[in-house]
Amino acid sequence: MKLGITVGVPKETAPGETRVAATPDSVKRLVKYGFDINIEEGAGISAGFRDEDYDAVGATIVSSKEVWATPLVTKVAPPSSAEASSIPSGTFIVSLLEPFRNGDLLEGFAKQRVDALALEAIPRTSRAQAMDVLSSQAGIAGYRAVIEAAHHYGRFFPMMMTSAGSAKATKVTVLGAGVAGLQAIATARKLGAVVEAYDVRPETREQIQSLGAKYIDIQLDESGSGQGGYARELSEESKQKLQAALDERLSKSDIIISTANVPGRKAPTLISESVVSGMRHGSVIVDMATPSGGNCPLSKADQVVEAHGVKIIGYTNYPAMMATDSSNFFARNLVSLLDLFVRPRDSGEPTFIVNLEDDIIDTSLLVHQGTLRLKNR
Ligand code: NAD
């Protein structure tokens, strides 16, 4: 049965963005729901999907102009200002929109009467888990961050005893045990490193320990737990206490993977230059918080810099370095999200409905019928 609505999937144009918002597998599922699909020519190439793969599962391959004229556009990265300004009124765009830094983009959508759903605004609830692209992509990023660290580190991760001598296990410290941090811990453990981790949210202690890592126990006078599984900013006093307790441990680490982040704020500085200068020559820091200002003041976006003999990696888009699986997960998240709009599901004639009584739609639909809906943020 047809829903009478077409989903458009443009080729991503942001520098370094290799992912795509639909895969042949997700297209097959959306077609089953009743959607028609327009894929921009070459949209999936950098993620390993050819036009003919999409064509074979029922998508229509279209030009860039045609894809942007589709009623429902799904994307990975926020549209460029040129793309955004040419979107026709009445379009519904579903994408990462970076709402904290893109107020102008959202206001522009309201004026153009373009509806916009920001994937970042999907709540972190169990019902929304299957739609949560931040989590699916952060997990991939945490994995890739450890692979990058191993690549830039001149030693083994596991303890090795060979006839040519032995090597000690590498000591990895993970700062921030959210989605990326937990996956980094799991990956470093699988590679055989000795891992310890710290997070300001005390509830992460068990999660860290269940992955076989040591929890760094620092007692603060306040909890860093904020809303929805995210952290909140600490007081100046707690920041100083935390820093003093972390400095010595960090200096003794061979590898630091730092993921500490508070939504909408500059990332906290946790790895000072004096800590870096105290680390052993050849150590590696992966500063995953570089996109939000960095946990280390020496990290530089999309560069590997060397300071005091320590390599500091500041890549800003790890998921794009694993575009096939990142796109697979991203696209599956979108299938689950779009499923919310197809009602009734099991009986009658399903149609595409924007139901604002659904808390996931209500929270993430930031622009609707010309109105900015930031009330829940
Ligand atoms: P998240 O919010 O789930 O995790 C961040 C964690 O940091 C939280 O558990 C929070 O409690 C903790 N934290 C906050 N302040 C802290 C502090 N002072 N000390 C210790 N821990 C602290 O976010 P996530 O999805 O896991 O992403 C983690 C980071 O990685 C974010 O900065 C995100 O932007 C970044 N990220 C980067 C890439 C990339 O390609 N560079 C990709 C995905 C995510």
XYZ file of C-alpha atoms and ligand atoms in Angstrom:
421
model
C 0.000 0.000 0.000
C 1.329 3.466 -0.931
C 1.460 6.305 1.604
C 1.590 8.913 -1.150
C 4.728 10.527 0.263
C 8.256 10.491 -1.164
C 11.433 10.504 0.922
C 14.419 12.274 -0.669
C 18.005 11.377 0.193
C 20.551 13.979 -0.968
C 24.268 13.362 -1.398
C 26.008 14.842 1.643
C 28.048 17.951 0.844
C 29.686 18.851 4.184
C 33.500 18.566 3.970
C 34.637 15.043 4.911
C 31.098 13.695 5.278
C 31.022 10.242 3.678
C 27.823 8.887 5.236
C 24.413 8.663 3.613
C 20.979 8.720 5.264
C 19.601 5.642 3.437
C 21.055 2.282 2.463
C 19.606 -0.346 0.123
C 18.435 -2.216 3.245
C 16.657 0.825 4.730
C 15.099 1.659 1.352
C 13.665 -1.862 1.173
C 12.077 -1.374 4.620
C 10.693 2.090 3.815
C 9.224 0.850 0.532
C 7.482 -1.882 2.532
C 5.953 0.818 4.772
C 4.559 2.473 1.606
C 7.060 5.331 1.051
C 8.407 6.219 -2.395
C 12.145 6.957 -2.349
C 14.263 9.414 -4.345
C 18.026 8.956 -4.003
C 20.348 11.591 -5.411
C 22.718 10.180 -7.990
C 25.934 9.008 -6.290
C 24.577 9.673 -2.764
C 25.810 6.357 -1.379
C 29.095 5.952 -3.241
C 31.400 7.135 -0.446
C 29.633 4.750 1.966
C 29.963 1.790 -0.405
C 26.446 1.768 -1.908
C 25.982 2.111 -5.674
C 23.049 3.712 -7.488
C 22.152 0.312 -8.950
C 21.923 -1.180 -5.429
C 19.257 1.409 -4.533
C 17.547 1.027 -7.893
C 17.297 -2.749 -7.364
C 15.230 -2.275 -4.175
C 12.767 0.191 -5.675
C 14.340 3.667 -5.259
C 14.357 6.228 -8.056
C 17.744 7.810 -8.787
C 17.285 11.570 -9.261
C 19.288 14.783 -9.724
C 20.261 17.104 -6.881
C 17.529 19.562 -7.921
C 14.877 16.839 -7.868
C 15.963 15.401 -4.532
C 15.621 18.776 -2.812
C 12.127 19.136 -4.303
C 11.010 15.951 -2.484
C 8.401 16.515 0.301
C 10.331 14.657 3.018
C 14.128 15.063 2.981
C 16.324 12.879 5.228
C 19.962 13.833 5.732
C 22.992 13.159 7.914
C 24.689 16.571 8.350
C 22.812 19.894 8.613
C 22.112 21.402 5.184
C 24.511 24.122 4.012
C 23.056 27.630 3.955
C 22.754 27.428 0.148
C 20.870 24.130 0.398
C 18.666 25.391 3.242
C 17.668 28.615 1.527
C 16.472 26.788 -1.581
C 14.223 24.283 0.224
C 10.626 24.834 -0.921
C 7.929 25.779 1.578
C 6.038 22.746 2.861
C 9.100 20.465 2.884
C 9.753 18.347 5.975
C 13.460 17.879 6.741
C 14.766 15.207 9.123
C 18.481 15.562 9.866
C 21.152 16.305 12.426
C 20.732 20.089 12.697
C 23.075 21.044 15.575
C 20.279 23.156 17.093
C 22.500 24.609 19.851
C 24.677 26.407 17.302
C 22.249 26.721 14.391
C 19.612 29.136 15.675
C 19.681 31.038 12.365
C 19.064 27.890 10.342
C 15.999 27.047 12.441
C 14.661 30.606 12.226
C 15.162 30.472 8.460
C 13.123 27.254 8.317
C 10.322 28.859 10.328
C 10.215 31.805 7.887
C 10.305 29.467 4.859
C 7.618 27.282 6.472
C 9.869 24.254 6.284
C 9.222 21.718 9.075
C 12.430 20.489 10.701
C 13.075 17.535 12.976
C 16.481 17.631 14.691
C 17.775 14.112 15.291
C 19.862 15.396 18.237
C 16.652 16.342 20.041
C 15.277 12.804 20.142
C 14.961 12.020 23.858
C 17.230 9.377 25.426
C 14.386 7.085 26.504
C 14.091 3.340 26.017
C 11.276 3.765 23.459
C 13.438 6.151 21.423
C 16.584 4.036 21.607
C 16.103 2.508 18.150
C 15.890 6.034 16.669
C 18.817 7.565 18.541
C 21.457 8.431 15.943
C 23.629 10.218 18.519
C 24.029 6.928 20.376
C 24.524 4.730 17.317
C 27.124 7.099 15.889
C 28.862 7.751 19.221
C 29.314 4.007 19.718
C 31.058 3.782 16.367
C 33.136 6.847 17.232
C 34.268 5.325 20.537
C 35.392 2.168 18.749
C 37.203 4.058 16.005
C 38.908 6.386 18.506
C 40.636 3.390 20.106
C 41.647 2.005 16.699
C 43.184 5.404 15.870
C 45.008 5.453 19.216
C 46.405 1.961 18.565
C 47.467 3.042 15.080
C 49.424 6.036 16.388
C 50.917 4.228 19.390
C 54.219 2.435 18.886
C 53.537 -0.403 21.327
C 51.270 -3.391 21.888
C 48.003 -3.036 23.811
C 48.144 -6.475 25.519
C 50.969 -7.796 27.645
C 53.210 -9.851 25.346
C 55.843 -12.409 26.282
C 57.898 -13.615 23.365
C 61.317 -15.181 22.839
C 62.432 -11.752 21.656
C 61.418 -10.097 24.900
C 58.243 -8.962 26.595
C 55.986 -5.924 26.477
C 53.865 -4.507 29.289
C 50.115 -4.041 28.825
C 49.169 -0.521 27.782
C 47.392 1.644 30.338
C 44.365 3.384 28.842
C 42.369 6.037 30.707
C 38.913 6.947 29.428
C 37.364 10.241 30.550
C 33.591 10.372 30.253
C 31.666 7.102 30.194
C 28.702 7.998 27.997
C 28.031 6.059 24.824
C 31.379 6.816 23.156
C 33.356 6.321 26.363
C 31.781 2.952 27.186
C 32.447 1.662 23.671
C 36.036 2.943 23.925
C 36.465 1.051 27.215
C 35.051 -2.151 25.688
C 37.267 -1.871 22.601
C 40.456 -1.118 24.537
C 39.726 -4.072 26.834
C 39.165 -6.371 23.840
C 42.565 -5.305 22.526
C 44.095 -6.318 25.866
C 44.792 -2.959 27.508
C 44.474 -2.253 31.222
C 41.694 0.329 31.382
C 40.482 2.795 33.976
C 37.772 5.373 33.544
C 36.113 8.338 35.202
C 32.769 10.058 34.748
C 31.115 12.792 36.831
C 27.861 10.813 36.827
C 28.228 8.362 39.731
C 25.781 5.908 38.090
C 28.459 5.045 35.512
C 30.562 3.234 38.136
C 28.821 -0.125 37.581
C 28.801 0.220 33.789
C 32.548 0.907 33.787
C 33.248 -2.009 36.088
C 31.004 -4.396 34.132
C 33.257 -3.841 31.105
C 36.303 -4.948 33.083
C 37.724 -1.478 33.685
C 38.645 0.162 36.969
C 36.421 3.040 38.092
C 38.433 6.074 39.187
C 36.717 7.053 42.403
C 36.779 10.797 42.984
C 34.436 12.094 45.673
C 32.891 15.464 44.786
C 30.431 17.400 46.940
C 27.897 17.406 44.089
C 26.674 14.943 41.450
C 27.404 15.738 37.814
C 24.225 13.978 36.667
C 21.908 16.149 34.597
C 18.740 15.308 32.706
C 18.181 12.389 30.355
C 21.456 10.523 30.957
C 23.606 13.589 30.215
C 25.941 15.513 32.537
C 25.437 19.028 33.920
C 28.158 21.610 34.414
C 30.095 21.399 37.710
C 30.779 24.316 40.080
C 34.241 25.946 39.904
C 35.145 24.377 43.260
C 34.303 20.842 42.051
C 36.162 21.436 38.781
C 39.340 22.281 40.690
C 38.988 19.319 43.039
C 38.427 16.993 40.083
C 41.411 18.364 38.221
C 43.730 17.918 41.181
C 42.604 14.293 41.603
C 42.874 13.443 37.898
C 46.191 15.095 36.988
C 48.544 12.517 38.457
C 46.644 9.508 37.065
C 46.461 11.073 33.612
C 50.215 11.746 33.560
C 50.802 8.035 34.161
C 48.512 6.895 31.294
C 49.927 5.641 28.001
C 46.728 6.496 26.168
C 43.893 8.841 27.109
C 40.571 8.697 25.296
C 38.584 11.724 26.401
C 34.891 12.044 25.657
C 33.737 14.363 28.464
C 30.925 16.550 27.285
C 27.998 18.577 28.621
C 25.294 19.200 25.975
C 25.219 22.755 24.667
C 28.358 23.813 26.617
C 32.024 24.031 25.776
C 33.620 20.689 26.682
C 35.351 20.764 30.108
C 39.137 21.136 30.099
C 40.488 18.021 31.818
C 43.924 17.440 30.249
C 46.108 20.495 30.843
C 49.391 21.154 29.062
C 51.279 20.313 32.267
C 49.604 16.871 32.316
C 50.606 16.351 28.678
C 54.201 17.369 29.435
C 54.276 14.816 32.276
C 53.207 11.901 30.032
C 55.724 9.425 28.707
C 57.184 10.193 25.268
C 55.176 8.286 22.637
C 51.879 8.437 24.545
C 48.652 9.221 22.681
C 45.612 11.347 23.533
C 42.420 11.039 21.511
C 40.345 14.118 22.288
C 36.896 13.131 21.106
C 35.406 16.332 22.475
C 37.332 18.421 19.903
C 34.067 19.360 18.068
C 32.820 21.085 21.241
C 36.077 22.820 22.154
C 38.125 19.852 23.369
C 39.045 18.297 26.728
C 42.680 19.197 26.009
C 43.586 22.779 25.064
C 46.308 21.508 22.683
C 44.026 19.481 20.408
C 43.281 20.849 16.948
C 40.258 19.980 14.828
C 40.961 17.235 12.276
C 44.681 17.156 13.013
C 47.166 14.959 14.801
C 49.500 17.331 16.654
C 52.560 16.422 18.658
C 53.338 18.251 21.911
C 55.950 17.270 24.506
C 56.417 13.981 22.606
C 52.708 13.113 22.921
C 50.433 12.709 19.897
C 47.071 14.427 20.281
C 44.359 13.336 17.858
C 41.527 15.782 17.202
C 39.448 14.187 14.468
C 35.906 15.526 14.458
C 34.012 12.896 12.488
C 34.956 9.320 13.408
C 31.692 7.853 12.075
C 32.589 9.205 8.614
C 35.788 7.128 8.803
C 33.585 3.995 8.933
C 30.935 5.166 6.500
C 29.374 1.817 5.597
C 28.465 0.710 9.108
C 27.744 4.258 10.281
C 25.300 4.687 7.382
C 23.775 1.264 8.081
C 23.071 2.226 11.698
C 22.004 5.791 10.873
C 19.601 4.599 8.177
C 18.095 1.936 10.468
C 17.546 4.629 13.135
C 15.666 6.673 10.522
C 13.491 3.698 9.534
C 12.439 3.334 13.189
C 11.778 7.074 13.408
C 9.717 7.273 10.208
C 7.697 4.300 11.413
C 6.306 6.634 14.116
C 4.686 8.766 11.437
C 2.858 5.896 9.718
C -0.491 5.390 11.463
C -2.610 3.362 11.985
C -0.003 0.632 11.850
C -1.917 -2.632 11.857
C -5.428 -1.886 10.680
C -7.214 0.527 8.344
C -5.392 2.565 5.730
C -2.041 3.891 7.037
C -1.180 7.511 6.303
C 1.735 9.812 7.141
C 0.704 11.751 10.256
C 2.644 14.264 12.368
C 1.241 13.390 15.781
C 2.424 15.994 18.286
C 1.001 13.923 21.124
C 3.819 11.453 20.597
C 6.578 12.621 22.986
C 9.391 11.714 20.582
C 7.889 13.772 17.753
C 6.866 16.553 20.143
C 10.423 16.897 21.518
C 12.375 16.612 18.294
C 10.197 18.548 15.838
C 11.858 21.928 16.363
C 10.104 23.815 13.572
C 6.476 23.144 12.636
C 4.142 25.175 10.420
C 6.249 28.310 10.714
C 6.716 28.104 14.498
C 9.914 27.475 16.463
C 9.156 24.826 19.069
C 12.109 24.991 21.460
C 9.938 24.844 24.572
C 11.262 21.460 25.672
C 14.959 22.195 25.214
P 27.608 11.588 26.221
O 26.958 12.858 26.637
O 26.832 10.321 26.213
O 28.923 11.346 27.091
C 29.714 12.344 27.618
C 30.075 11.889 29.022
O 30.984 12.813 29.584
C 28.868 11.801 29.945
O 28.765 10.510 30.478
C 29.162 12.844 31.010
O 28.668 12.470 32.276
C 30.683 12.885 30.961
N 31.259 14.097 31.547
C 30.824 15.378 31.460
N 31.657 16.191 32.136
C 32.637 15.423 32.654
C 33.793 15.681 33.425
N 34.078 16.934 33.825
N 34.583 14.653 33.770
C 34.275 13.382 33.384
N 33.209 13.074 32.650
C 32.393 14.086 32.279
O 28.226 11.839 24.805
P 28.740 10.738 23.765
O 27.663 10.552 22.792
O 29.326 9.582 24.455
O 29.878 11.563 23.082
C 31.043 11.863 23.846
C 31.846 12.931 23.164
O 32.321 12.465 21.924
C 31.077 14.201 22.871
O 31.962 15.298 23.034
C 30.676 14.062 21.431
O 30.469 15.297 20.779
C 31.928 13.391 20.944
N 31.756 12.649 19.701
C 32.740 12.896 18.825
C 32.710 12.277 17.640
C 33.824 12.585 16.725
O 33.783 12.073 15.614
N 34.813 13.342 17.200
C 31.657 11.400 17.308
C 30.671 11.126 18.257
C 30.741 11.773 19.489
